[in-house]
mmCIF file of C-alpha atoms and ligand atoms in Angstrom:
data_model
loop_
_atom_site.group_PDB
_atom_site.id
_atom_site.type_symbol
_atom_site.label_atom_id
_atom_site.label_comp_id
_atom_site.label_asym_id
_atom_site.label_seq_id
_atom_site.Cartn_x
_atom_site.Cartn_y
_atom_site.Cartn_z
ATOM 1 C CA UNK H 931 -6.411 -9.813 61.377
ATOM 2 C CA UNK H 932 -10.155 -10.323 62.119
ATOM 3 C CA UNK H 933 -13.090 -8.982 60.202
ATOM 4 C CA UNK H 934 -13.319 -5.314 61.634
ATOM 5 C CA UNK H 935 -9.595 -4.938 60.868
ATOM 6 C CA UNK H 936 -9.975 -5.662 57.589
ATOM 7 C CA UNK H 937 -12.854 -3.375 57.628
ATOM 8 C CA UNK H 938 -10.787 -0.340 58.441
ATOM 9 C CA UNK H 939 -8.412 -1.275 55.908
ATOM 10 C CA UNK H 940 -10.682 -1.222 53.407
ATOM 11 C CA UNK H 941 -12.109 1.982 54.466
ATOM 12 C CA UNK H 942 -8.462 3.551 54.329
ATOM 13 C CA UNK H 943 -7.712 2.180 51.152
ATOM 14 C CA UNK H 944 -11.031 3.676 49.585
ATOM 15 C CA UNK H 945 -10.519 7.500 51.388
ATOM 16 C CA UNK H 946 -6.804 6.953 50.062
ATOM 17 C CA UNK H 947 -8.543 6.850 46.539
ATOM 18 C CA UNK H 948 -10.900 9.897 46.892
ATOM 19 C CA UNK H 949 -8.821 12.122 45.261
ATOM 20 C CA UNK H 950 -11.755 15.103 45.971
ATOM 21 C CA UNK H 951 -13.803 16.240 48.687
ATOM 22 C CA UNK H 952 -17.203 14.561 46.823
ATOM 23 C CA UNK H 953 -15.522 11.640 46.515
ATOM 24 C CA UNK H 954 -14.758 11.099 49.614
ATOM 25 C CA UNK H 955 -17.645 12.333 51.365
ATOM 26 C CA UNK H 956 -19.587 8.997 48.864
ATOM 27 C CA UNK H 957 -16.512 7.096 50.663
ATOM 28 C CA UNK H 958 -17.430 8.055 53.667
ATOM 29 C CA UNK H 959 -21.630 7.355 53.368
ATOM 30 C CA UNK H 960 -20.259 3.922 52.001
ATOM 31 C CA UNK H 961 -18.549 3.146 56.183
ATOM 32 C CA UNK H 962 -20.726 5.612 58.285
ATOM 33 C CA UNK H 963 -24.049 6.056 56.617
ATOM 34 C CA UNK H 964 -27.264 4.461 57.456
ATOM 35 C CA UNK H 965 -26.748 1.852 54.991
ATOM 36 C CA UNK H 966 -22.604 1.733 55.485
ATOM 37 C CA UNK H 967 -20.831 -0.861 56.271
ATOM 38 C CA UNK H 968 -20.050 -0.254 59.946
ATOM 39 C CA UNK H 969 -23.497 0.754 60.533
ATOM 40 C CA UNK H 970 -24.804 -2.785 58.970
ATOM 41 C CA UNK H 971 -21.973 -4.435 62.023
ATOM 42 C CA UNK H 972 -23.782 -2.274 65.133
ATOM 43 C CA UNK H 973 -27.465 -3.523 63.619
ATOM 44 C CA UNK H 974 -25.927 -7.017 63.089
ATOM 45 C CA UNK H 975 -25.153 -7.069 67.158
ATOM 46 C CA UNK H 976 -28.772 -7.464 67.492
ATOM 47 C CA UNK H 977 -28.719 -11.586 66.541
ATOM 48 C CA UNK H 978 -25.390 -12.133 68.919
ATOM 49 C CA UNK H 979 -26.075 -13.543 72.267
ATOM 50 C CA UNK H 980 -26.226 -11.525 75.262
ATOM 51 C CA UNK H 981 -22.825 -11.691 76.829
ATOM 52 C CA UNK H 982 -21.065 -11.335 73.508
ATOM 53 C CA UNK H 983 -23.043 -8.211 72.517
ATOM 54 C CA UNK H 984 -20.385 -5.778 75.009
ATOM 55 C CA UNK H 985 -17.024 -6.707 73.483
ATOM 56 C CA UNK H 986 -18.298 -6.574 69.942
ATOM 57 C CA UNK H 987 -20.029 -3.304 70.527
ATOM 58 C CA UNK H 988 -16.621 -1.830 72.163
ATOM 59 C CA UNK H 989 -14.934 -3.433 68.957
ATOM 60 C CA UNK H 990 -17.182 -2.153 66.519
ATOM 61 C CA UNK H 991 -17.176 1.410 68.452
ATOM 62 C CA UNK H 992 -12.995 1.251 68.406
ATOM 63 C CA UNK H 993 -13.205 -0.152 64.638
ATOM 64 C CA UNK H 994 -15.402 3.256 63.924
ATOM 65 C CA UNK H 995 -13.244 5.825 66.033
ATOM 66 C CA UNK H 996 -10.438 4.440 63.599
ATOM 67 C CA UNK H 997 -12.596 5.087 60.427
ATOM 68 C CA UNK H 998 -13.580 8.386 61.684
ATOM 69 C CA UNK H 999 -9.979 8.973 62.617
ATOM 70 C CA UNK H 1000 -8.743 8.019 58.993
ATOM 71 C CA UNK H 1001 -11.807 10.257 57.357
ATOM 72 C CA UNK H 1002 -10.795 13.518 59.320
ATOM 73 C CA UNK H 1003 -6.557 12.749 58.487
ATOM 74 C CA UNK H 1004 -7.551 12.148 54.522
ATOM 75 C CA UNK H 1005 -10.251 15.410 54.545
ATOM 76 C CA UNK H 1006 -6.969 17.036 55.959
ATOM 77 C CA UNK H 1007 -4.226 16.207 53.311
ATOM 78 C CA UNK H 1008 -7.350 16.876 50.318
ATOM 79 C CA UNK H 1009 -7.785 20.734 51.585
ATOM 80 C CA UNK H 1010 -4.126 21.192 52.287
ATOM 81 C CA UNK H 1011 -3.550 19.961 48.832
ATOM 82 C CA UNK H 1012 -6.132 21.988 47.194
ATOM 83 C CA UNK H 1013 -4.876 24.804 48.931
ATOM 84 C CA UNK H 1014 -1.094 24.153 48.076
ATOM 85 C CA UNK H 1015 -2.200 23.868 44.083
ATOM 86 C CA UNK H 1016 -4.391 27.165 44.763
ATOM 87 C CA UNK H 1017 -1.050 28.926 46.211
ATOM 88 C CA UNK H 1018 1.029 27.172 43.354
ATOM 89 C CA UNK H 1019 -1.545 28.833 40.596
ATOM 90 C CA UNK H 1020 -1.579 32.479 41.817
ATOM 91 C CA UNK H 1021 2.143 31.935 42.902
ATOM 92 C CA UNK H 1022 3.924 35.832 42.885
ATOM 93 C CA UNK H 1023 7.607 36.715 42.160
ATOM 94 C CA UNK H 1024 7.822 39.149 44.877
ATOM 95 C CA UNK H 1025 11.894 39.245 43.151
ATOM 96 C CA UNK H 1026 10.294 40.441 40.362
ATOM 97 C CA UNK H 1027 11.009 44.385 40.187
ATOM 98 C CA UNK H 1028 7.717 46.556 39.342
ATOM 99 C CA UNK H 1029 6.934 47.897 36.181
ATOM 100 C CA UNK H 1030 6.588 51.250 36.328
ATOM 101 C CA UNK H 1031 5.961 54.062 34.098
ATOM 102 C CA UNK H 1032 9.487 55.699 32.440
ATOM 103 C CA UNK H 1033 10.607 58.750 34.099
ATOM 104 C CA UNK H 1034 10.233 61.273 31.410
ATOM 105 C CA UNK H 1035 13.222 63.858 30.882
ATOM 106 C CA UNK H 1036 14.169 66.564 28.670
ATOM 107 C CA UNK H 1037 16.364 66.368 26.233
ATOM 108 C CA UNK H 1038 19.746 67.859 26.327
ATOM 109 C CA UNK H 1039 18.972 70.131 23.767
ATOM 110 C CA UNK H 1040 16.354 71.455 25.825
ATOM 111 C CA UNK H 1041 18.751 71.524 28.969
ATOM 112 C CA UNK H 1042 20.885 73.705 27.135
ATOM 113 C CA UNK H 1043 18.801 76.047 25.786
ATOM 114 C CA UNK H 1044 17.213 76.215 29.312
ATOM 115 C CA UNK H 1045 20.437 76.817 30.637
ATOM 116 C CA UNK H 1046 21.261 79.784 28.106
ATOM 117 C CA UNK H 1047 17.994 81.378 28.772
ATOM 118 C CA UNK H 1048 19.128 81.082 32.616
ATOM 119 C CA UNK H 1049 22.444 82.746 32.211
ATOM 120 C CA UNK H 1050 21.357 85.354 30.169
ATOM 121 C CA UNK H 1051 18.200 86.122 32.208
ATOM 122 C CA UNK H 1052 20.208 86.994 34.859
ATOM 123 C CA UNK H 1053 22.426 89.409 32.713
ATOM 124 C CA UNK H 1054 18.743 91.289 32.429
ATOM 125 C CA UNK H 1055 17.787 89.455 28.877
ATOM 126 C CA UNK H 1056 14.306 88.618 27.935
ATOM 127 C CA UNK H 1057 13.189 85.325 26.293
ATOM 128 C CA UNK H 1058 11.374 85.665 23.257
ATOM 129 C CA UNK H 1059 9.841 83.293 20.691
ATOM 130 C CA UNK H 1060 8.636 83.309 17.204
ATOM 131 C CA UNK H 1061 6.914 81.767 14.451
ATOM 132 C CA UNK H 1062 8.883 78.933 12.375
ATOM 133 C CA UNK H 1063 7.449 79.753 9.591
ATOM 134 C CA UNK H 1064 8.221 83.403 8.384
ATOM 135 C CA UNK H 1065 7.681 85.426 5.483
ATOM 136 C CA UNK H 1066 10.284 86.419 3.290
ATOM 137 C CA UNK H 1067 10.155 89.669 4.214
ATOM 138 C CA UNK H 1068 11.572 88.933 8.012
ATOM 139 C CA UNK H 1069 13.823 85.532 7.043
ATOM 140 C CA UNK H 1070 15.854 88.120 4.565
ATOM 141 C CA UNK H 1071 14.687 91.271 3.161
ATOM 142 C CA UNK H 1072 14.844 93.105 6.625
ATOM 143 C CA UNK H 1073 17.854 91.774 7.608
ATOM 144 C CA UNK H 1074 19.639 93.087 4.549
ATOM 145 C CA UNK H 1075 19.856 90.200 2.530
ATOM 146 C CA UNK H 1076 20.119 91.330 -1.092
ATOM 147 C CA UNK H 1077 17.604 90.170 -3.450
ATOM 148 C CA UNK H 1078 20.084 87.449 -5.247
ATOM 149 C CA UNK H 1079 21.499 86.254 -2.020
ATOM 150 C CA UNK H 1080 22.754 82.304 -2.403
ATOM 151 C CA UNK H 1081 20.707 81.944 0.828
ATOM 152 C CA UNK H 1082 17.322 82.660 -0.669
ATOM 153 C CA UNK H 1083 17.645 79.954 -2.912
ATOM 154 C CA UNK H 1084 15.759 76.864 -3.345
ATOM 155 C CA UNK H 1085 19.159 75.073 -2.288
ATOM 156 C CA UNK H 1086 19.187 76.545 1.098
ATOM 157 C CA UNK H 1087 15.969 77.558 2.400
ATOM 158 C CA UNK H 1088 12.983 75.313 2.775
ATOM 159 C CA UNK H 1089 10.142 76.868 0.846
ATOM 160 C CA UNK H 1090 6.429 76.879 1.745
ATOM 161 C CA UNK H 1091 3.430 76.525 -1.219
ATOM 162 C CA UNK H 1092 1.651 79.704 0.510
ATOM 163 C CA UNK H 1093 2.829 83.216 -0.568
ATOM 164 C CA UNK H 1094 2.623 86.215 1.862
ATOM 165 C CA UNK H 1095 0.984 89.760 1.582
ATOM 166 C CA UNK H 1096 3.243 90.100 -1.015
ATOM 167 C CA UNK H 1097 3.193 87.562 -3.304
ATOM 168 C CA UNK H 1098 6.070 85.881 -1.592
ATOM 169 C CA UNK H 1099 6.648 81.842 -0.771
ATOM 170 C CA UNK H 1100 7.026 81.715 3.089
ATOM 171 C CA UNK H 1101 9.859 79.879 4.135
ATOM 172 C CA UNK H 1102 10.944 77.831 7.166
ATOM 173 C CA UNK H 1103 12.448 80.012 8.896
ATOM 174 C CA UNK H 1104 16.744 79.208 8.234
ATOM 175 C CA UNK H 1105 18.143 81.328 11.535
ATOM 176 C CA UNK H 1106 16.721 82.655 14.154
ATOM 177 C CA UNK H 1107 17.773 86.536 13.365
ATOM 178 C CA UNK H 1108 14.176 87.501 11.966
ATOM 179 C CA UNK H 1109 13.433 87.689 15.385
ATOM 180 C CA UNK H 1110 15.544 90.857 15.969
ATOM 181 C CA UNK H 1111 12.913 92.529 13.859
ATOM 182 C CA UNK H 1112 9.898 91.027 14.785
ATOM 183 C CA UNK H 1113 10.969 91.818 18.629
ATOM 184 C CA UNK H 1114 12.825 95.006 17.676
ATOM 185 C CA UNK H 1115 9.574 96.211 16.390
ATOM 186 C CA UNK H 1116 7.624 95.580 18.736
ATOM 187 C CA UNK H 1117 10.001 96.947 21.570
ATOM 188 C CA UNK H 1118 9.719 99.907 19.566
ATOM 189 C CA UNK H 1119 5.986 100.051 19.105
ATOM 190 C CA UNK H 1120 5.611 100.081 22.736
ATOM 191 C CA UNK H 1121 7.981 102.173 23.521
ATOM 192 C CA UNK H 1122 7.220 104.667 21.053
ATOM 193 C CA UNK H 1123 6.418 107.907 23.241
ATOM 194 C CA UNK H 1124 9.287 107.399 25.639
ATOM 195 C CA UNK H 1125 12.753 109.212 24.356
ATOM 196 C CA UNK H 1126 15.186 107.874 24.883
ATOM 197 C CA UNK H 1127 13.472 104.299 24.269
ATOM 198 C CA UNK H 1128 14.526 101.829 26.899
ATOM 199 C CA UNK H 1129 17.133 99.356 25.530
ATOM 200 C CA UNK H 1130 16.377 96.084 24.578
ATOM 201 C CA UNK H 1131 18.007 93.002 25.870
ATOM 202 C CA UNK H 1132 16.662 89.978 24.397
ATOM 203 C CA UNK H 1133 17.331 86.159 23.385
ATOM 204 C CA UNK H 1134 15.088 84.380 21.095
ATOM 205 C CA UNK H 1135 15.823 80.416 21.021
ATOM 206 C CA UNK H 1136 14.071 78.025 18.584
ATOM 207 C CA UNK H 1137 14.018 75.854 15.814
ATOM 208 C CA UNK H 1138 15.473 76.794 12.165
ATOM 209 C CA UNK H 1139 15.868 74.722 8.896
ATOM 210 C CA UNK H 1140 17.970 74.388 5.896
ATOM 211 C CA UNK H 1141 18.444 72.403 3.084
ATOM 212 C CA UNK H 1142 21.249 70.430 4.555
ATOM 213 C CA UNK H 1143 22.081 66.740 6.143
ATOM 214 C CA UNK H 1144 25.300 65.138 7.351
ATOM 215 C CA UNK H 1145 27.319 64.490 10.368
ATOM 216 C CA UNK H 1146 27.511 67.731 11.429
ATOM 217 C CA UNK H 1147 24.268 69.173 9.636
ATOM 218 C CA UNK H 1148 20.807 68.383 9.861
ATOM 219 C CA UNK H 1149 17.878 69.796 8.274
ATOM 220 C CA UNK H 1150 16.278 71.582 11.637
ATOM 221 C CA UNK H 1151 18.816 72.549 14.585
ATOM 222 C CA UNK H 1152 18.496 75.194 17.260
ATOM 223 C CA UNK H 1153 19.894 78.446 17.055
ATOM 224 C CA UNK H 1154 19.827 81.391 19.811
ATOM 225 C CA UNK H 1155 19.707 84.846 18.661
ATOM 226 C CA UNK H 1156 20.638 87.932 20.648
ATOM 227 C CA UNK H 1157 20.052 91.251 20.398
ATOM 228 C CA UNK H 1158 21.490 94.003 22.509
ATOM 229 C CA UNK H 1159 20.672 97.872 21.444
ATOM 230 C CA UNK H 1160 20.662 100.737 23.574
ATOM 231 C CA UNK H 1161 21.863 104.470 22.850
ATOM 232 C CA UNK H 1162 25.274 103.128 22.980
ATOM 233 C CA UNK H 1163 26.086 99.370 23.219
ATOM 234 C CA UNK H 1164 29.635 98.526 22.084
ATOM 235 C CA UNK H 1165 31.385 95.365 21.077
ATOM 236 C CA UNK H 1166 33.121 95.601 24.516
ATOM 237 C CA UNK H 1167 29.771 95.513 25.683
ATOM 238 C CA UNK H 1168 29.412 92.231 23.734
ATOM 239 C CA UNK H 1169 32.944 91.047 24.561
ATOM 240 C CA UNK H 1170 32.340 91.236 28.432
ATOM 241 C CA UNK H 1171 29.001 89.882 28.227
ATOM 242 C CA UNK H 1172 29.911 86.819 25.997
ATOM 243 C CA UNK H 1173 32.565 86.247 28.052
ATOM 244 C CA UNK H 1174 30.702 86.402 31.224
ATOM 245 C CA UNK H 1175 28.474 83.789 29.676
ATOM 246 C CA UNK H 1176 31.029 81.251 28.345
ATOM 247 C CA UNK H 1177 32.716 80.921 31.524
ATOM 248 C CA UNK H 1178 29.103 80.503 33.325
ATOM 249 C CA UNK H 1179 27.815 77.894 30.731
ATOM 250 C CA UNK H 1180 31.112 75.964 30.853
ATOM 251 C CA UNK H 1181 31.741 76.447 34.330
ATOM 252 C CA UNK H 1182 35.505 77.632 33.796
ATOM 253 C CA UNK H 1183 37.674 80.684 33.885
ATOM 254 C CA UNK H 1184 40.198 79.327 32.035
ATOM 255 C CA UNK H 1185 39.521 79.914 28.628
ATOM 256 C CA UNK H 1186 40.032 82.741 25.629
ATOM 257 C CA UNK H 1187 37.480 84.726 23.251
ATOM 258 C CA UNK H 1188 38.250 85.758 19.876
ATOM 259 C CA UNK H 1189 36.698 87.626 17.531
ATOM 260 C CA UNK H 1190 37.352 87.000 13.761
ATOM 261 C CA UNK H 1191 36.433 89.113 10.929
ATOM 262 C CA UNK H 1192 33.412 87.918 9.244
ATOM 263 C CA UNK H 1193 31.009 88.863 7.307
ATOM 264 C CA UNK H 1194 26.820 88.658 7.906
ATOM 265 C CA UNK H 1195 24.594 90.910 5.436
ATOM 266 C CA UNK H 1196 22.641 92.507 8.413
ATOM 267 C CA UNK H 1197 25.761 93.235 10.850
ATOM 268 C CA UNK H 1198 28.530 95.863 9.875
ATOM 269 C CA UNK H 1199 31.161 95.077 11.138
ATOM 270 C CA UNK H 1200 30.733 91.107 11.680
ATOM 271 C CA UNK H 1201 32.845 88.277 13.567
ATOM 272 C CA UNK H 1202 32.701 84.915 14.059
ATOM 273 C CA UNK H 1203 33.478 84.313 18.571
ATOM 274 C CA UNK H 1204 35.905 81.787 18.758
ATOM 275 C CA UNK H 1205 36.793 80.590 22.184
ATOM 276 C CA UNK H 1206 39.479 78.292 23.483
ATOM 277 C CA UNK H 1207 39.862 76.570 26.649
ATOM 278 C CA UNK H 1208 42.790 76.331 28.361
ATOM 279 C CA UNK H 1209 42.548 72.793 30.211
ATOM 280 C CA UNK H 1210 39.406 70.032 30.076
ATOM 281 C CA UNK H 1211 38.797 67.280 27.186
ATOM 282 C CA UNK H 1212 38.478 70.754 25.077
ATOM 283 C CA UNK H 1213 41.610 72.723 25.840
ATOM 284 C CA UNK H 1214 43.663 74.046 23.111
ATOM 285 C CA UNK H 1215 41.595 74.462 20.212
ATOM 286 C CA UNK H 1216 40.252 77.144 18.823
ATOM 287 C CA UNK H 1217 36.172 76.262 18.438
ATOM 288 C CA UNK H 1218 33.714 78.612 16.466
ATOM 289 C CA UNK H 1219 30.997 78.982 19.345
ATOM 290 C CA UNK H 1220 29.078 82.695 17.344
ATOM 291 C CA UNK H 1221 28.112 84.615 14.430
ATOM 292 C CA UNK H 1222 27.952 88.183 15.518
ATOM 293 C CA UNK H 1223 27.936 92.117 14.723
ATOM 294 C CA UNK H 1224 27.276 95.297 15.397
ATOM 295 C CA UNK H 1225 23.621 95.611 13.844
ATOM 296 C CA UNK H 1226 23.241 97.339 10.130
ATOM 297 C CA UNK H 1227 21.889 100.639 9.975
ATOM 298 C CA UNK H 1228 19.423 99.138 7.537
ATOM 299 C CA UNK H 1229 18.715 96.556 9.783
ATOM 300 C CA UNK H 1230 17.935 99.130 12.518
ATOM 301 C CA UNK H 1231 15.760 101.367 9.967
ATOM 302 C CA UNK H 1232 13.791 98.057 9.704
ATOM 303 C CA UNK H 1233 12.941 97.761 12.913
ATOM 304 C CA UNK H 1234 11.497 101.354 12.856
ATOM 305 C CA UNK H 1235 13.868 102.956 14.688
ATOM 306 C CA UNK H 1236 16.785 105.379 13.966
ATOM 307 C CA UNK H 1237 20.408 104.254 13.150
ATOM 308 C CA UNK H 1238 21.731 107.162 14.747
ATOM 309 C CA UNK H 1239 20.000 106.750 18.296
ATOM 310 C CA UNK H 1240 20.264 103.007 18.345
ATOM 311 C CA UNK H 1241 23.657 100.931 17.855
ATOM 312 C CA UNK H 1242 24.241 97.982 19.205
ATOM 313 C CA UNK H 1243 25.242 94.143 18.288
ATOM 314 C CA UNK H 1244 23.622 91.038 17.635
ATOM 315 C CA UNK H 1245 24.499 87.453 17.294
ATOM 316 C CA UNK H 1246 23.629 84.124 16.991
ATOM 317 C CA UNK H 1247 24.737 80.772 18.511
ATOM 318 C CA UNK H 1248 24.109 76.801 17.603
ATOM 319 C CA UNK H 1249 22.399 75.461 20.495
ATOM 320 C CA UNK H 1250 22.659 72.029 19.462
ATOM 321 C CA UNK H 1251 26.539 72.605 18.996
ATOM 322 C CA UNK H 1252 26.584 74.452 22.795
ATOM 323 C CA UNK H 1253 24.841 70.347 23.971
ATOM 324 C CA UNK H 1254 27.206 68.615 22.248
ATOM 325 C CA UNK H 1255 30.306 71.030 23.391
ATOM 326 C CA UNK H 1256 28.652 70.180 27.015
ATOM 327 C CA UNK H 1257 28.011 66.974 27.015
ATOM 328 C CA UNK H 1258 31.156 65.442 24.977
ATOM 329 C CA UNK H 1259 28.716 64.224 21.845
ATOM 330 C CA UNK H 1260 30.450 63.857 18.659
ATOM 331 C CA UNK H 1261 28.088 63.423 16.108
ATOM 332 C CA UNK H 1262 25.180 65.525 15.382
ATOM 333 C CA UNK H 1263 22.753 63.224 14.426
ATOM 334 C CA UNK H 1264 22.147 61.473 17.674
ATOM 335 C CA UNK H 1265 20.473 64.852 19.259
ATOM 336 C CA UNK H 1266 17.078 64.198 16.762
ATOM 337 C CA UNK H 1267 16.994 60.336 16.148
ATOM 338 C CA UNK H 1268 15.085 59.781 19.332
ATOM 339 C CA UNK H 1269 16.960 56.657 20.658
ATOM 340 C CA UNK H 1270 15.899 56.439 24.749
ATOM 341 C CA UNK H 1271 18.880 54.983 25.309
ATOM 342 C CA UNK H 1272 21.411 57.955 24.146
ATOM 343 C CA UNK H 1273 18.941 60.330 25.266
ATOM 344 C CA UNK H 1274 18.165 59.061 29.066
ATOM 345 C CA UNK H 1275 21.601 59.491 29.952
ATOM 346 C CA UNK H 1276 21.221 63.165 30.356
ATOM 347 C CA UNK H 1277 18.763 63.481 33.198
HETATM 348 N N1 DAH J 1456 21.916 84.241 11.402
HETATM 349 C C1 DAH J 1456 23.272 83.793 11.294
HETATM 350 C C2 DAH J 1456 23.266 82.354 10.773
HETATM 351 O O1 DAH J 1456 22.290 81.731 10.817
HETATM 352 C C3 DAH J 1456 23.955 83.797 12.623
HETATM 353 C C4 DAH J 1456 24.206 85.186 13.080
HETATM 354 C C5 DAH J 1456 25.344 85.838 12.735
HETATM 355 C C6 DAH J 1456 23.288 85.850 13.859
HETATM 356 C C7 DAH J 1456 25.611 87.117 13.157
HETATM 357 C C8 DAH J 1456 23.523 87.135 14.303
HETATM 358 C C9 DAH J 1456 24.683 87.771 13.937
HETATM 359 O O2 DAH J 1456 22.671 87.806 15.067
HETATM 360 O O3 DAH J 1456 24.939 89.027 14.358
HETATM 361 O O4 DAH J 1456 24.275 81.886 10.342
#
């Protein structure tokens, strides 16, 4: 190995070192600069004799071309490396799925209710709504509650610390039926120069509390109230229509209705609807579905119209137990503790 060999060597083994661009750019001016050592060979050429100076220059000129070769090969592998580490920094799962925002959905009380007001829409049934908290006049006195009625105490009903007009603790509302006479009265305030008065069809969905908490109860639930009064609207009437809307809710024909004797302070006569299904997860039992009746002549004086002119029924269904009925849901308290994962399996 003579002296220029040993040169590039030495040049490889110092670009080899450079583990950066700056470093090996001072590598570099160390060979190939003005003051580097293969630029100190070509000046040295100057003291050889005259026929010696053409193969040294050629070997010097080789010796660089190697240099240069090795400089360019090692700038190579730095910036591939930088770029590899670059790549390896902002690396991206592309297996990774997306986060994206939840898909919101209602709940399947909602569904329900939005079903009911569907199905009864289409029987010619307006959707009305109310406030939740009612005076005591509408929660019980116009709906014929006596004065000493269990369901005016402090037991049952959810009190307010505001009176009404009258001196009276408002209450959170425990059914839905005060809005019979809030929409009742109204009806018949609009109607009021037109004999006979058209007939009002009309559900009125919402929230209701009571003093009340268990597997089966809980302190708000849904209810669905329905009034139907006209000049002459007959528990057939209410039979047919019922009916009708069982077998459209549960998407069957093969079931029974029942009415029970009952007893509600504000209908006269009153049944519980009872239906029974004749095949599904359901069939065979009889399930308690309705409060209903034909509406109270008092009831009917209270919403400002005559008892005479104006019979017809009302009644008044558990929304949340229609969802659960629906859906196959057993317990009661699922439908209001607001865990995603019970509740996203019904959209
Ligand atoms: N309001 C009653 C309750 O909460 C349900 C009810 C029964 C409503 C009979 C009615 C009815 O309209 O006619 O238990």
């Amino acid at each position: 190995m003579n002296d220029l060999d040993l040169l590039v060597q030495a040049a490889e083994a110092d670009f080899a070192a450079a583990t950066g661009a700056a470093a090996l750019e001072d590598a570099k001016a160390r060979y190939l600069g003005k003051a580097g050592r293969v630029t100190e060979q070509l000046k040295a050429m100057a003291a050889l004799p005259h026929e010696q100076k053409k193969t040294r220059g050629a070997e010097i000129n080789q010796a660089k071309a190697r240099i240069e070769s090795a400089l360019q090969a090692r700038r190579e592998a730095l910036a591939a490396a930088e770029l590899e580490a670059q790549l390896r920094a902002e690396a991206l799962d592309v297996t990774l799925p997306g986060r994206r925002r939840g898909n919101g959905g209602l709940h399947p009380v909602s569904r329900t209710i939005e079903r009911i007001e569907a199905i009864f829409g289409s029987m010619g049934f307006d959707v009305a709504d109310g406030p939740e908290i009612e005076t005591d006049w509408m929660s019980f006195t116009a709906l014929n509650n006596p004065e000493n009625h269990p369901a005016r105490s402090m037991q049952d009903t959810f009190y307010v610390e505001l009176k009404d007009a009258e001196g009276r603790w408002l209450n959170l509302r425990p059914h839905t039926s005060p809005m019979q006479v809030r929409y009742a009265r109204a009806h018949a305030a609009k109607y009021a120069n037109l004999d006979p008065m058209p007939e009002i069809r009309v559900i009125a969905p919402g929230r209701v509390y009571r003093v009340d908490s268990d597997a089966t109860h809980s302190p708000m639930f849904h209810q669905i109230e329905g009034l139907w009064l006209g000049e002459n609207v007959s528990f057939k009437d209410l039979k047919v229509v019922f009916a009708d809307f069982i077998g459209r809710f549960f998407e069957t024909d093969d079931f029974d209705v029942r009415f029970r004797p009952s007893y509600f302070p504000f209908t006269e006569p009153s049944a519980e609807i009872d239906i029974r299904f004749g095949s599904g997860p359901l069939a065979g039992k009889w399930l308690e579905v309705a409060g209903s009746g034909q509406v109270h002549p008092n009831v009917v004086r209270n919403f400002g119209l005559d008892p005479e002119k104006n019979i017809g029924f009302a009644f008044g269904i558990g929304a949340d137990r229609f969802a659960m009925l629906r859906y196959g849901i057993d317990d009661l308290r699922l439908m209001f503790d607001g865990d995603l994962r019970f509740l996203s399996q019904f959209n």
